[in-house]
Amino acid sequence: MDKRIYVLTLVNIAAGVATFVHAGLLAALVVDLEVPLAAGGHIATVYGITFALAAPVLAGLTARFERRRLLSVALGAMTVAGIACALAPSYELLIMARIFGGLTAALAMPLASGLAATLAPPEARGRALAAVVLGMTIALILGIPLGSVVGSLAGWRATFGFAAVLSLLALVAIAIVLPRVPGVAGPARNPVGLLRLAPVRANLSITLLSFIAIFTVVAFVGPVTTAITGHDGSAIGAFQSASGLGSLLGVMLGGRMAGSRHAQAMVIGAFMAMIATQATISLLMLAAPAPSLGLDLLLGVLLLAGGTALFCLMPVVQLRLVGAAGAAATLALALNGSTNFIGQGLGAALSSLVISRVGLEGIGFGGAVVAAVAVVLLLMRGAAARARSRPVATRAR
């Protein structure tokens, strides 16, 4: 595989950090901007929803442009978006800057994956795409926690400045290392046509429900960590790293299981794990036990298990989408990426709603309910599939 492809990992690191780098300093952010804690969730919501809506549109509008130059423009815009967030004097302007940031990430991330697929030979294409996806895991394990440390030292605005610096570094690396790659003028792709396929809808729903379930807590991980353990500031980064490590373990597990006959059982088991972890987090906030090392370790394990449950689903869903979509596999994966961000945004929005109605202690229960809905749907689909197969088996006999 072309070693230059690994520089594309930087794009997902920068975009991943930009998405939730502020989460650990959310409490300080809302106090400084004089808005309720529930309003803080919208900072993630508008970013995710903007990405989800814009990605397919921008991909179509920019298909003919030279790839390296377009990615450089996108990363430059990501840098500007981070600076705008850092300097925003009001909540309203911060929201506008986050919308702009969502647009820039919606252009940059699919471009990075597309470049990886173009530059790699066919036999190495899977590894090339995995290398780009690895950037998001690195962001979760190292980038976002490091951003929390920066924010604890220099204030919440510095977290967005940190994200801007990463975008700038990615821009420089792309401009130096990658070759020019011409755009393509391929046939029009129709997302609506793909969504008419039942397997595509079913697997996109797994992505949607899993991200909603987990991000009800992840979007407010700073306040949740403080409520359970009493830690704040840079200490929150350690708990964010637990989620990131879980994502790495999940990708490894899902990659091994994706093509096996046990994949469906793993999917259901992952959602069951989400029910347990999310509900336990709410129970801990309600019980309010005295801070202790044991409590710190318990929260770390819960966040790690939640991250593992979420990310073990990704290889399974991606493999199924490729099989269901055939020649339109790339578009199916792009839709899955959009669904990912919709789930993140809706998870943050659900948390904001729960906080405004019942308080921070309820957000884990909200995520558990979403995961329970997913389990019910999966069991119903499995029962329906078995019922459809029985007449075929009977005729065969």
CSV table of C-alpha atoms in Angstrom, one decimal:
chain,number,residue,atom,x,y,z
A,1,MET,CA,0.0,0.0,0.0
A,2,ASP,CA,1.2,3.5,-0.9
A,3,LYS,CA,2.6,4.9,2.4
A,4,ARG,CA,1.4,8.4,1.4
A,5,ILE,CA,-2.1,7.3,2.1
A,6,TYR,CA,-1.4,7.4,5.9
A,7,VAL,CA,-1.2,11.2,5.7
A,8,LEU,CA,-5.0,11.1,5.0
A,9,THR,CA,-5.4,9.8,8.6
A,10,LEU,CA,-4.7,13.3,9.7
A,11,VAL,CA,-7.9,14.5,8.1
A,12,ASN,CA,-10.1,12.3,10.3
A,13,ILE,CA,-8.0,13.1,13.3
A,14,ALA,CA,-8.6,16.8,12.7
A,15,ALA,CA,-12.3,16.3,11.9
A,16,GLY,CA,-12.8,14.0,14.9
A,17,VAL,CA,-11.2,16.4,17.3
A,18,ALA,CA,-13.3,19.3,15.9
A,19,THR,CA,-16.5,17.4,16.5
A,20,PHE,CA,-16.4,16.9,20.2
A,21,VAL,CA,-13.2,18.6,21.5
A,22,HIS,CA,-15.3,21.0,23.6
A,23,ALA,CA,-17.2,18.3,25.4
A,24,GLY,CA,-14.9,18.2,28.4
A,25,LEU,CA,-15.1,21.9,28.9
A,26,LEU,CA,-18.9,22.2,28.2
A,27,ALA,CA,-19.8,23.3,31.8
A,28,ALA,CA,-17.3,26.2,31.6
A,29,LEU,CA,-18.4,27.1,28.1
A,30,VAL,CA,-22.1,27.5,28.9
A,31,VAL,CA,-21.3,29.5,32.0
A,32,ASP,CA,-19.1,31.9,30.0
A,33,LEU,CA,-21.7,32.3,27.3
A,34,GLU,CA,-24.5,32.6,29.8
A,35,VAL,CA,-26.7,29.8,28.5
A,36,PRO,CA,-28.3,26.7,30.2
A,37,LEU,CA,-26.4,23.5,30.2
A,38,ALA,CA,-29.1,21.9,28.0
A,39,ALA,CA,-28.3,24.5,25.3
A,40,GLY,CA,-24.7,23.2,25.2
A,41,GLY,CA,-25.9,20.0,23.5
A,42,HIS,CA,-26.9,22.0,20.5
A,43,ILE,CA,-23.2,22.8,19.8
A,44,ALA,CA,-22.8,19.2,18.8
A,45,THR,CA,-26.3,18.8,17.3
A,46,VAL,CA,-25.9,21.5,14.7
A,47,TYR,CA,-22.5,20.3,13.7
A,48,GLY,CA,-23.7,16.7,13.2
A,49,ILE,CA,-26.9,17.5,11.4
A,50,THR,CA,-25.1,19.9,9.1
A,51,PHE,CA,-22.6,17.2,8.2
A,52,ALA,CA,-25.3,14.6,7.6
A,53,LEU,CA,-27.3,16.8,5.3
A,54,ALA,CA,-24.4,18.4,3.4
A,55,ALA,CA,-22.1,15.4,2.8
A,56,PRO,CA,-24.0,13.8,-0.1
A,57,VAL,CA,-24.8,17.2,-1.7
A,58,LEU,CA,-21.2,18.5,-1.5
A,59,ALA,CA,-19.8,15.2,-2.9
A,60,GLY,CA,-22.0,15.5,-6.0
A,61,LEU,CA,-21.3,19.2,-6.5
A,62,THR,CA,-17.5,18.9,-6.3
A,63,ALA,CA,-17.0,15.5,-8.1
A,64,ARG,CA,-15.3,17.1,-11.1
A,65,PHE,CA,-12.7,19.1,-9.1
A,66,GLU,CA,-9.1,18.0,-8.6
A,67,ARG,CA,-9.0,16.0,-5.4
A,68,ARG,CA,-5.9,17.3,-3.6
A,69,ARG,CA,-6.7,21.0,-4.2
A,70,LEU,CA,-10.3,20.5,-3.1
A,71,LEU,CA,-9.2,18.7,0.1
A,72,SER,CA,-6.7,21.5,0.8
A,73,VAL,CA,-9.5,24.0,0.5
A,74,ALA,CA,-11.7,22.0,2.8
A,75,LEU,CA,-9.0,21.8,5.4
A,76,GLY,CA,-8.3,25.5,5.1
A,77,ALA,CA,-12.0,26.1,5.7
A,78,MET,CA,-11.9,23.7,8.7
A,79,THR,CA,-9.0,25.8,10.2
A,80,VAL,CA,-11.1,29.0,9.7
A,81,ALA,CA,-14.1,27.3,11.4
A,82,GLY,CA,-12.0,26.4,14.4
A,83,ILE,CA,-10.7,29.9,14.8
A,84,ALA,CA,-14.2,31.3,14.4
A,85,CYS,CA,-15.4,29.0,17.2
A,86,ALA,CA,-12.5,30.0,19.4
A,87,LEU,CA,-13.3,33.7,18.9
A,88,ALA,CA,-17.1,33.6,19.0
A,89,PRO,CA,-18.3,36.4,21.4
A,90,SER,CA,-21.8,34.9,21.8
A,91,TYR,CA,-23.6,31.6,21.8
A,92,GLU,CA,-25.5,32.5,18.6
A,93,LEU,CA,-22.2,33.2,16.7
A,94,LEU,CA,-20.7,30.0,18.1
A,95,ILE,CA,-23.6,28.1,16.7
A,96,MET,CA,-23.1,29.7,13.3
A,97,ALA,CA,-19.4,28.9,13.4
A,98,ARG,CA,-20.3,25.2,14.2
A,99,ILE,CA,-22.6,25.0,11.3
A,100,PHE,CA,-19.8,26.3,9.0
A,101,GLY,CA,-17.5,23.7,10.7
A,102,GLY,CA,-20.0,20.9,9.9
A,103,LEU,CA,-20.0,22.0,6.2
A,104,THR,CA,-16.2,21.9,6.0
A,105,ALA,CA,-15.9,18.4,7.7
A,106,ALA,CA,-18.7,17.1,5.4
A,107,LEU,CA,-16.5,18.0,2.4
A,108,ALA,CA,-13.1,16.9,3.9
A,109,MET,CA,-13.9,13.5,5.4
A,110,PRO,CA,-15.5,11.8,2.3
A,111,LEU,CA,-12.7,13.3,0.2
A,112,ALA,CA,-10.0,11.7,2.4
A,113,SER,CA,-11.7,8.3,2.0
A,114,GLY,CA,-12.1,8.7,-1.7
A,115,LEU,CA,-8.5,9.7,-2.1
A,116,ALA,CA,-7.4,6.6,-0.2
A,117,ALA,CA,-9.5,4.3,-2.4
A,118,THR,CA,-8.1,6.0,-5.5
A,119,LEU,CA,-4.4,5.9,-4.5
A,120,ALA,CA,-4.5,2.3,-3.2
A,121,PRO,CA,-4.3,-0.7,-5.5
A,122,PRO,CA,-7.5,-2.9,-5.5
A,123,GLU,CA,-6.0,-5.5,-3.2
A,124,ALA,CA,-5.0,-2.9,-0.6
A,125,ARG,CA,-8.2,-0.7,-0.8
A,126,GLY,CA,-9.7,-2.1,2.4
A,127,ARG,CA,-6.5,-1.4,4.4
A,128,ALA,CA,-6.3,2.1,2.9
A,129,LEU,CA,-9.9,2.9,4.0
A,130,ALA,CA,-9.2,1.4,7.4
A,131,ALA,CA,-6.1,3.7,7.7
A,132,VAL,CA,-8.3,6.7,7.2
A,133,VAL,CA,-11.0,5.5,9.6
A,134,LEU,CA,-8.2,5.0,12.2
A,135,GLY,CA,-7.9,8.8,12.4
A,136,MET,CA,-11.3,9.0,14.2
A,137,THR,CA,-10.1,6.4,16.7
A,138,ILE,CA,-6.9,8.3,17.3
A,139,ALA,CA,-9.0,11.5,17.8
A,140,LEU,CA,-11.1,9.7,20.5
A,141,ILE,CA,-8.1,8.2,22.3
A,142,LEU,CA,-5.6,11.0,22.2
A,143,GLY,CA,-6.9,14.1,20.3
A,144,ILE,CA,-10.0,14.9,22.2
A,145,PRO,CA,-8.6,14.2,25.7
A,146,LEU,CA,-5.5,16.3,24.8
A,147,GLY,CA,-7.9,19.1,23.8
A,148,SER,CA,-9.5,18.9,27.2
A,149,VAL,CA,-6.1,19.3,28.8
A,150,VAL,CA,-5.4,22.3,26.7
A,151,GLY,CA,-8.8,23.7,27.6
A,152,SER,CA,-8.2,23.2,31.3
A,153,LEU,CA,-5.0,25.2,31.0
A,154,ALA,CA,-6.1,28.0,28.7
A,155,GLY,CA,-9.9,27.9,28.7
A,156,TRP,CA,-12.6,26.4,26.6
A,157,ARG,CA,-11.8,28.6,23.6
A,158,ALA,CA,-8.4,27.0,23.4
A,159,THR,CA,-10.0,23.7,22.6
A,160,PHE,CA,-11.3,25.0,19.3
A,161,GLY,CA,-8.0,26.7,18.7
A,162,PHE,CA,-6.4,23.2,19.2
A,163,ALA,CA,-8.7,21.8,16.6
A,164,ALA,CA,-7.8,24.6,14.2
A,165,VAL,CA,-4.1,23.8,14.6
A,166,LEU,CA,-4.7,20.2,13.8
A,167,SER,CA,-6.6,21.1,10.6
A,168,LEU,CA,-3.8,23.4,9.6
A,169,LEU,CA,-1.2,20.6,10.1
A,170,ALA,CA,-3.3,18.3,8.0
A,171,LEU,CA,-3.5,20.9,5.3
A,172,VAL,CA,0.3,21.3,5.2
A,173,ALA,CA,0.9,17.6,5.1
A,174,ILE,CA,-1.6,17.0,2.3
A,175,ALA,CA,-0.2,19.8,0.2
A,176,ILE,CA,3.4,18.4,0.6
A,177,VAL,CA,2.9,14.7,0.4
A,178,LEU,CA,-0.1,13.8,-1.8
A,179,PRO,CA,0.0,13.9,-5.6
A,180,ARG,CA,-2.6,15.6,-7.8
A,181,VAL,CA,-5.6,13.4,-8.4
A,182,PRO,CA,-8.1,14.4,-11.1
A,183,GLY,CA,-11.8,14.6,-10.3
A,184,VAL,CA,-14.3,12.2,-11.9
A,185,ALA,CA,-17.4,12.8,-13.9
A,186,GLY,CA,-19.2,9.5,-13.2
A,187,PRO,CA,-22.8,8.7,-13.5
A,188,ALA,CA,-25.3,10.3,-11.2
A,189,ARG,CA,-26.0,8.5,-8.0
A,190,ASN,CA,-29.4,8.4,-6.4
A,191,PRO,CA,-29.5,8.1,-2.6
A,192,VAL,CA,-33.3,7.7,-2.6
A,193,GLY,CA,-33.0,4.7,-4.8
A,194,LEU,CA,-30.6,3.1,-2.3
A,195,LEU,CA,-32.8,3.8,0.6
A,196,ARG,CA,-35.6,1.8,-1.1
A,197,LEU,CA,-33.5,-1.3,-0.5
A,198,ALA,CA,-34.6,-2.9,2.8
A,199,PRO,CA,-31.1,-4.2,3.8
A,200,VAL,CA,-29.7,-0.7,3.3
A,201,ARG,CA,-32.5,0.8,5.5
A,202,ALA,CA,-32.0,-1.9,8.1
A,203,ASN,CA,-28.3,-1.4,8.5
A,204,LEU,CA,-28.5,2.4,8.5
A,205,SER,CA,-31.0,2.1,11.3
A,206,ILE,CA,-28.4,0.2,13.3
A,207,THR,CA,-25.9,3.0,12.8
A,208,LEU,CA,-28.5,5.6,13.7
A,209,LEU,CA,-29.8,4.0,16.9
A,210,SER,CA,-26.4,3.0,18.2
A,211,PHE,CA,-24.9,6.5,17.9
A,212,ILE,CA,-28.0,8.0,19.5
A,213,ALA,CA,-27.8,5.6,22.4
A,214,ILE,CA,-24.1,6.2,23.1
A,215,PHE,CA,-23.9,9.9,22.4
A,216,THR,CA,-26.6,10.8,24.9
A,217,VAL,CA,-23.8,10.4,27.4
A,218,VAL,CA,-20.7,11.2,25.3
A,219,ALA,CA,-22.1,14.6,24.3
A,220,PHE,CA,-22.1,15.6,28.0
A,221,VAL,CA,-19.2,13.5,29.2
A,222,GLY,CA,-17.7,16.4,31.1
A,223,PRO,CA,-20.7,17.2,33.3
A,224,VAL,CA,-21.4,13.4,33.7
A,225,THR,CA,-17.8,12.7,34.9
A,226,THR,CA,-17.9,15.6,37.4
A,227,ALA,CA,-21.3,14.5,38.7
A,228,ILE,CA,-20.2,10.9,39.3
A,229,THR,CA,-16.5,11.3,40.3
A,230,GLY,CA,-16.1,14.9,41.3
A,231,HIS,CA,-13.3,15.3,38.7
A,232,ASP,CA,-13.2,18.2,36.3
A,233,GLY,CA,-10.8,20.0,34.0
A,234,SER,CA,-7.9,17.9,32.6
A,235,ALA,CA,-8.9,14.8,34.6
A,236,ILE,CA,-11.9,14.4,32.3
A,237,GLY,CA,-9.5,13.6,29.5
A,238,ALA,CA,-8.7,10.3,31.1
A,239,PHE,CA,-12.3,9.2,31.0
A,240,GLN,CA,-12.6,10.4,27.4
A,241,SER,CA,-9.6,8.2,26.6
A,242,ALA,CA,-11.5,5.2,28.0
A,243,SER,CA,-14.2,5.7,25.3
A,244,GLY,CA,-11.5,6.1,22.7
A,245,LEU,CA,-9.8,2.9,23.7
A,246,GLY,CA,-13.2,1.2,23.6
A,247,SER,CA,-13.6,2.3,20.0
A,248,LEU,CA,-10.3,0.8,19.1
A,249,LEU,CA,-11.2,-2.5,20.7
A,250,GLY,CA,-14.6,-2.4,19.1
A,251,VAL,CA,-13.2,-2.0,15.6
A,252,MET,CA,-10.9,-4.9,16.1
A,253,LEU,CA,-13.7,-7.1,17.4
A,254,GLY,CA,-16.1,-6.1,14.7
A,255,GLY,CA,-13.5,-6.6,12.0
A,256,ARG,CA,-13.0,-10.2,13.1
A,257,MET,CA,-16.8,-10.9,13.4
A,258,ALA,CA,-18.2,-9.0,10.5
A,259,GLY,CA,-18.2,-11.9,8.0
A,260,SER,CA,-19.0,-14.7,10.5
A,261,ARG,CA,-22.3,-16.5,11.3
A,262,HIS,CA,-22.2,-15.0,14.7
A,263,ALA,CA,-22.3,-11.4,13.5
A,264,GLN,CA,-26.0,-10.9,14.2
A,265,ALA,CA,-25.7,-12.2,17.7
A,266,MET,CA,-22.9,-9.7,18.3
A,267,VAL,CA,-25.0,-6.9,17.0
A,268,ILE,CA,-27.8,-7.7,19.5
A,269,GLY,CA,-25.2,-8.2,22.2
A,270,ALA,CA,-23.7,-4.8,21.5
A,271,PHE,CA,-27.1,-3.1,22.0
A,272,MET,CA,-27.7,-5.1,25.2
A,273,ALA,CA,-24.3,-3.8,26.5
A,274,MET,CA,-25.4,-0.3,25.6
A,275,ILE,CA,-28.6,-0.7,27.7
A,276,ALA,CA,-26.5,-1.9,30.7
A,277,THR,CA,-23.8,0.8,30.5
A,278,GLN,CA,-26.0,3.8,29.8
A,279,ALA,CA,-28.5,2.9,32.5
A,280,THR,CA,-25.8,2.2,35.1
A,281,ILE,CA,-24.3,5.7,34.4
A,282,SER,CA,-27.7,7.3,35.2
A,283,LEU,CA,-28.0,5.1,38.3
A,284,LEU,CA,-24.6,6.3,39.5
A,285,MET,CA,-25.6,9.9,39.2
A,286,LEU,CA,-28.9,9.3,41.0
A,287,ALA,CA,-27.2,7.3,43.8
A,288,ALA,CA,-24.4,9.9,44.2
A,289,PRO,CA,-21.9,7.7,46.0
A,290,ALA,CA,-18.8,9.2,47.6
A,291,PRO,CA,-16.0,9.8,45.2
A,292,SER,CA,-13.4,7.0,45.3
A,293,LEU,CA,-10.8,5.3,43.1
A,294,GLY,CA,-13.2,2.4,42.7
A,295,LEU,CA,-15.9,4.7,41.3
A,296,ASP,CA,-13.4,6.3,38.9
A,297,LEU,CA,-12.5,2.8,37.6
A,298,LEU,CA,-16.2,1.8,37.3
A,299,LEU,CA,-17.0,4.9,35.2
A,300,GLY,CA,-13.9,4.2,33.1
A,301,VAL,CA,-15.0,0.6,32.5
A,302,LEU,CA,-18.5,1.7,31.6
A,303,LEU,CA,-17.3,4.3,29.1
A,304,LEU,CA,-14.8,1.7,27.6
A,305,ALA,CA,-17.6,-0.9,27.3
A,306,GLY,CA,-19.9,1.6,25.6
A,307,GLY,CA,-17.3,2.6,23.1
A,308,THR,CA,-16.5,-1.0,22.3
A,309,ALA,CA,-20.2,-1.8,21.8
A,310,LEU,CA,-20.7,1.1,19.5
A,311,PHE,CA,-17.6,0.6,17.3
A,312,CYS,CA,-17.9,-3.2,17.0
A,313,LEU,CA,-21.0,-2.6,14.9
A,314,MET,CA,-19.2,-0.4,12.3
A,315,PRO,CA,-17.4,-3.2,10.3
A,316,VAL,CA,-20.5,-5.3,10.4
A,317,VAL,CA,-22.7,-2.6,9.0
A,318,GLN,CA,-20.2,-1.5,6.4
A,319,LEU,CA,-19.7,-5.0,5.1
A,320,ARG,CA,-23.5,-5.5,4.8
A,321,LEU,CA,-24.0,-2.2,3.1
A,322,VAL,CA,-21.3,-3.0,0.5
A,323,GLY,CA,-23.0,-6.3,-0.2
A,324,ALA,CA,-26.5,-4.8,-0.5
A,325,ALA,CA,-25.6,-1.8,-2.6
A,326,GLY,CA,-23.4,-3.5,-5.2
A,327,ALA,CA,-22.0,-0.9,-7.6
A,328,ALA,CA,-23.3,1.9,-5.4
A,329,ALA,CA,-21.3,0.7,-2.4
A,330,THR,CA,-19.4,4.0,-2.1
A,331,LEU,CA,-22.6,6.0,-1.9
A,332,ALA,CA,-24.0,3.6,0.6
A,333,LEU,CA,-21.0,4.1,2.8
A,334,ALA,CA,-21.3,7.8,2.5
A,335,LEU,CA,-24.9,7.6,3.6
A,336,ASN,CA,-23.7,5.5,6.6
A,337,GLY,CA,-21.3,8.3,7.4
A,338,SER,CA,-24.1,10.9,7.3
A,339,THR,CA,-26.2,8.6,9.5
A,340,ASN,CA,-23.3,8.4,11.9
A,341,PHE,CA,-23.4,12.2,12.4
A,342,ILE,CA,-27.2,12.4,12.5
A,343,GLY,CA,-27.0,9.9,15.4
A,344,GLN,CA,-24.4,11.9,17.2
A,345,GLY,CA,-26.5,15.1,16.7
A,346,LEU,CA,-29.7,13.4,17.8
A,347,GLY,CA,-28.0,11.9,20.8
A,348,ALA,CA,-26.9,15.3,21.9
A,349,ALA,CA,-30.4,16.7,21.2
A,350,LEU,CA,-32.0,13.9,23.2
A,351,SER,CA,-29.7,14.7,26.1
A,352,SER,CA,-30.6,18.3,26.0
A,353,LEU,CA,-34.3,17.5,26.1
A,354,VAL,CA,-33.9,15.0,29.0
A,355,ILE,CA,-31.8,17.5,30.9
A,356,SER,CA,-34.4,20.3,30.5
A,357,ARG,CA,-37.2,18.0,31.7
A,358,VAL,CA,-35.7,15.7,34.4
A,359,GLY,CA,-32.0,16.8,34.8
A,360,LEU,CA,-28.6,15.5,33.9
A,361,GLU,CA,-29.2,12.2,35.8
A,362,GLY,CA,-31.7,11.0,33.2
A,363,ILE,CA,-29.6,11.1,30.1
A,364,GLY,CA,-28.2,7.5,30.5
A,365,PHE,CA,-31.7,6.2,30.8
A,366,GLY,CA,-32.6,8.0,27.6
A,367,GLY,CA,-29.7,6.2,25.8
A,368,ALA,CA,-30.7,2.9,27.3
A,369,VAL,CA,-34.3,3.3,26.0
A,370,VAL,CA,-33.0,3.9,22.4
A,371,ALA,CA,-30.8,0.8,22.6
A,372,ALA,CA,-33.8,-1.2,23.9
A,373,VAL,CA,-35.8,-0.1,20.9
A,374,ALA,CA,-33.0,-1.3,18.6
A,375,VAL,CA,-33.0,-4.8,20.3
A,376,VAL,CA,-36.7,-5.1,19.8
A,377,LEU,CA,-36.5,-4.1,16.1
A,378,LEU,CA,-33.6,-6.6,15.6
A,379,LEU,CA,-35.5,-9.4,17.2
A,380,MET,CA,-38.6,-8.6,15.2
A,381,ARG,CA,-36.7,-8.6,11.9
A,382,GLY,CA,-35.0,-11.8,12.8
A,383,ALA,CA,-38.4,-13.5,13.5
A,384,ALA,CA,-39.8,-12.1,10.3
A,385,ALA,CA,-36.8,-13.4,8.3
A,386,ARG,CA,-37.2,-16.9,9.9
A,387,ALA,CA,-40.9,-16.9,9.1
A,388,ARG,CA,-40.2,-16.1,5.4
A,389,SER,CA,-37.7,-18.9,5.1
A,390,ARG,CA,-39.9,-21.6,6.5
A,391,PRO,CA,-42.1,-22.1,3.4
A,392,VAL,CA,-38.9,-22.3,1.2
A,393,ALA,CA,-37.5,-25.0,3.5
A,394,THR,CA,-40.8,-26.9,3.5
A,395,ARG,CA,-40.9,-26.9,-0.3
A,396,ALA,CA,-37.3,-28.1,-0.5
A,397,ARG,CA,-38.2,-31.2,1.6
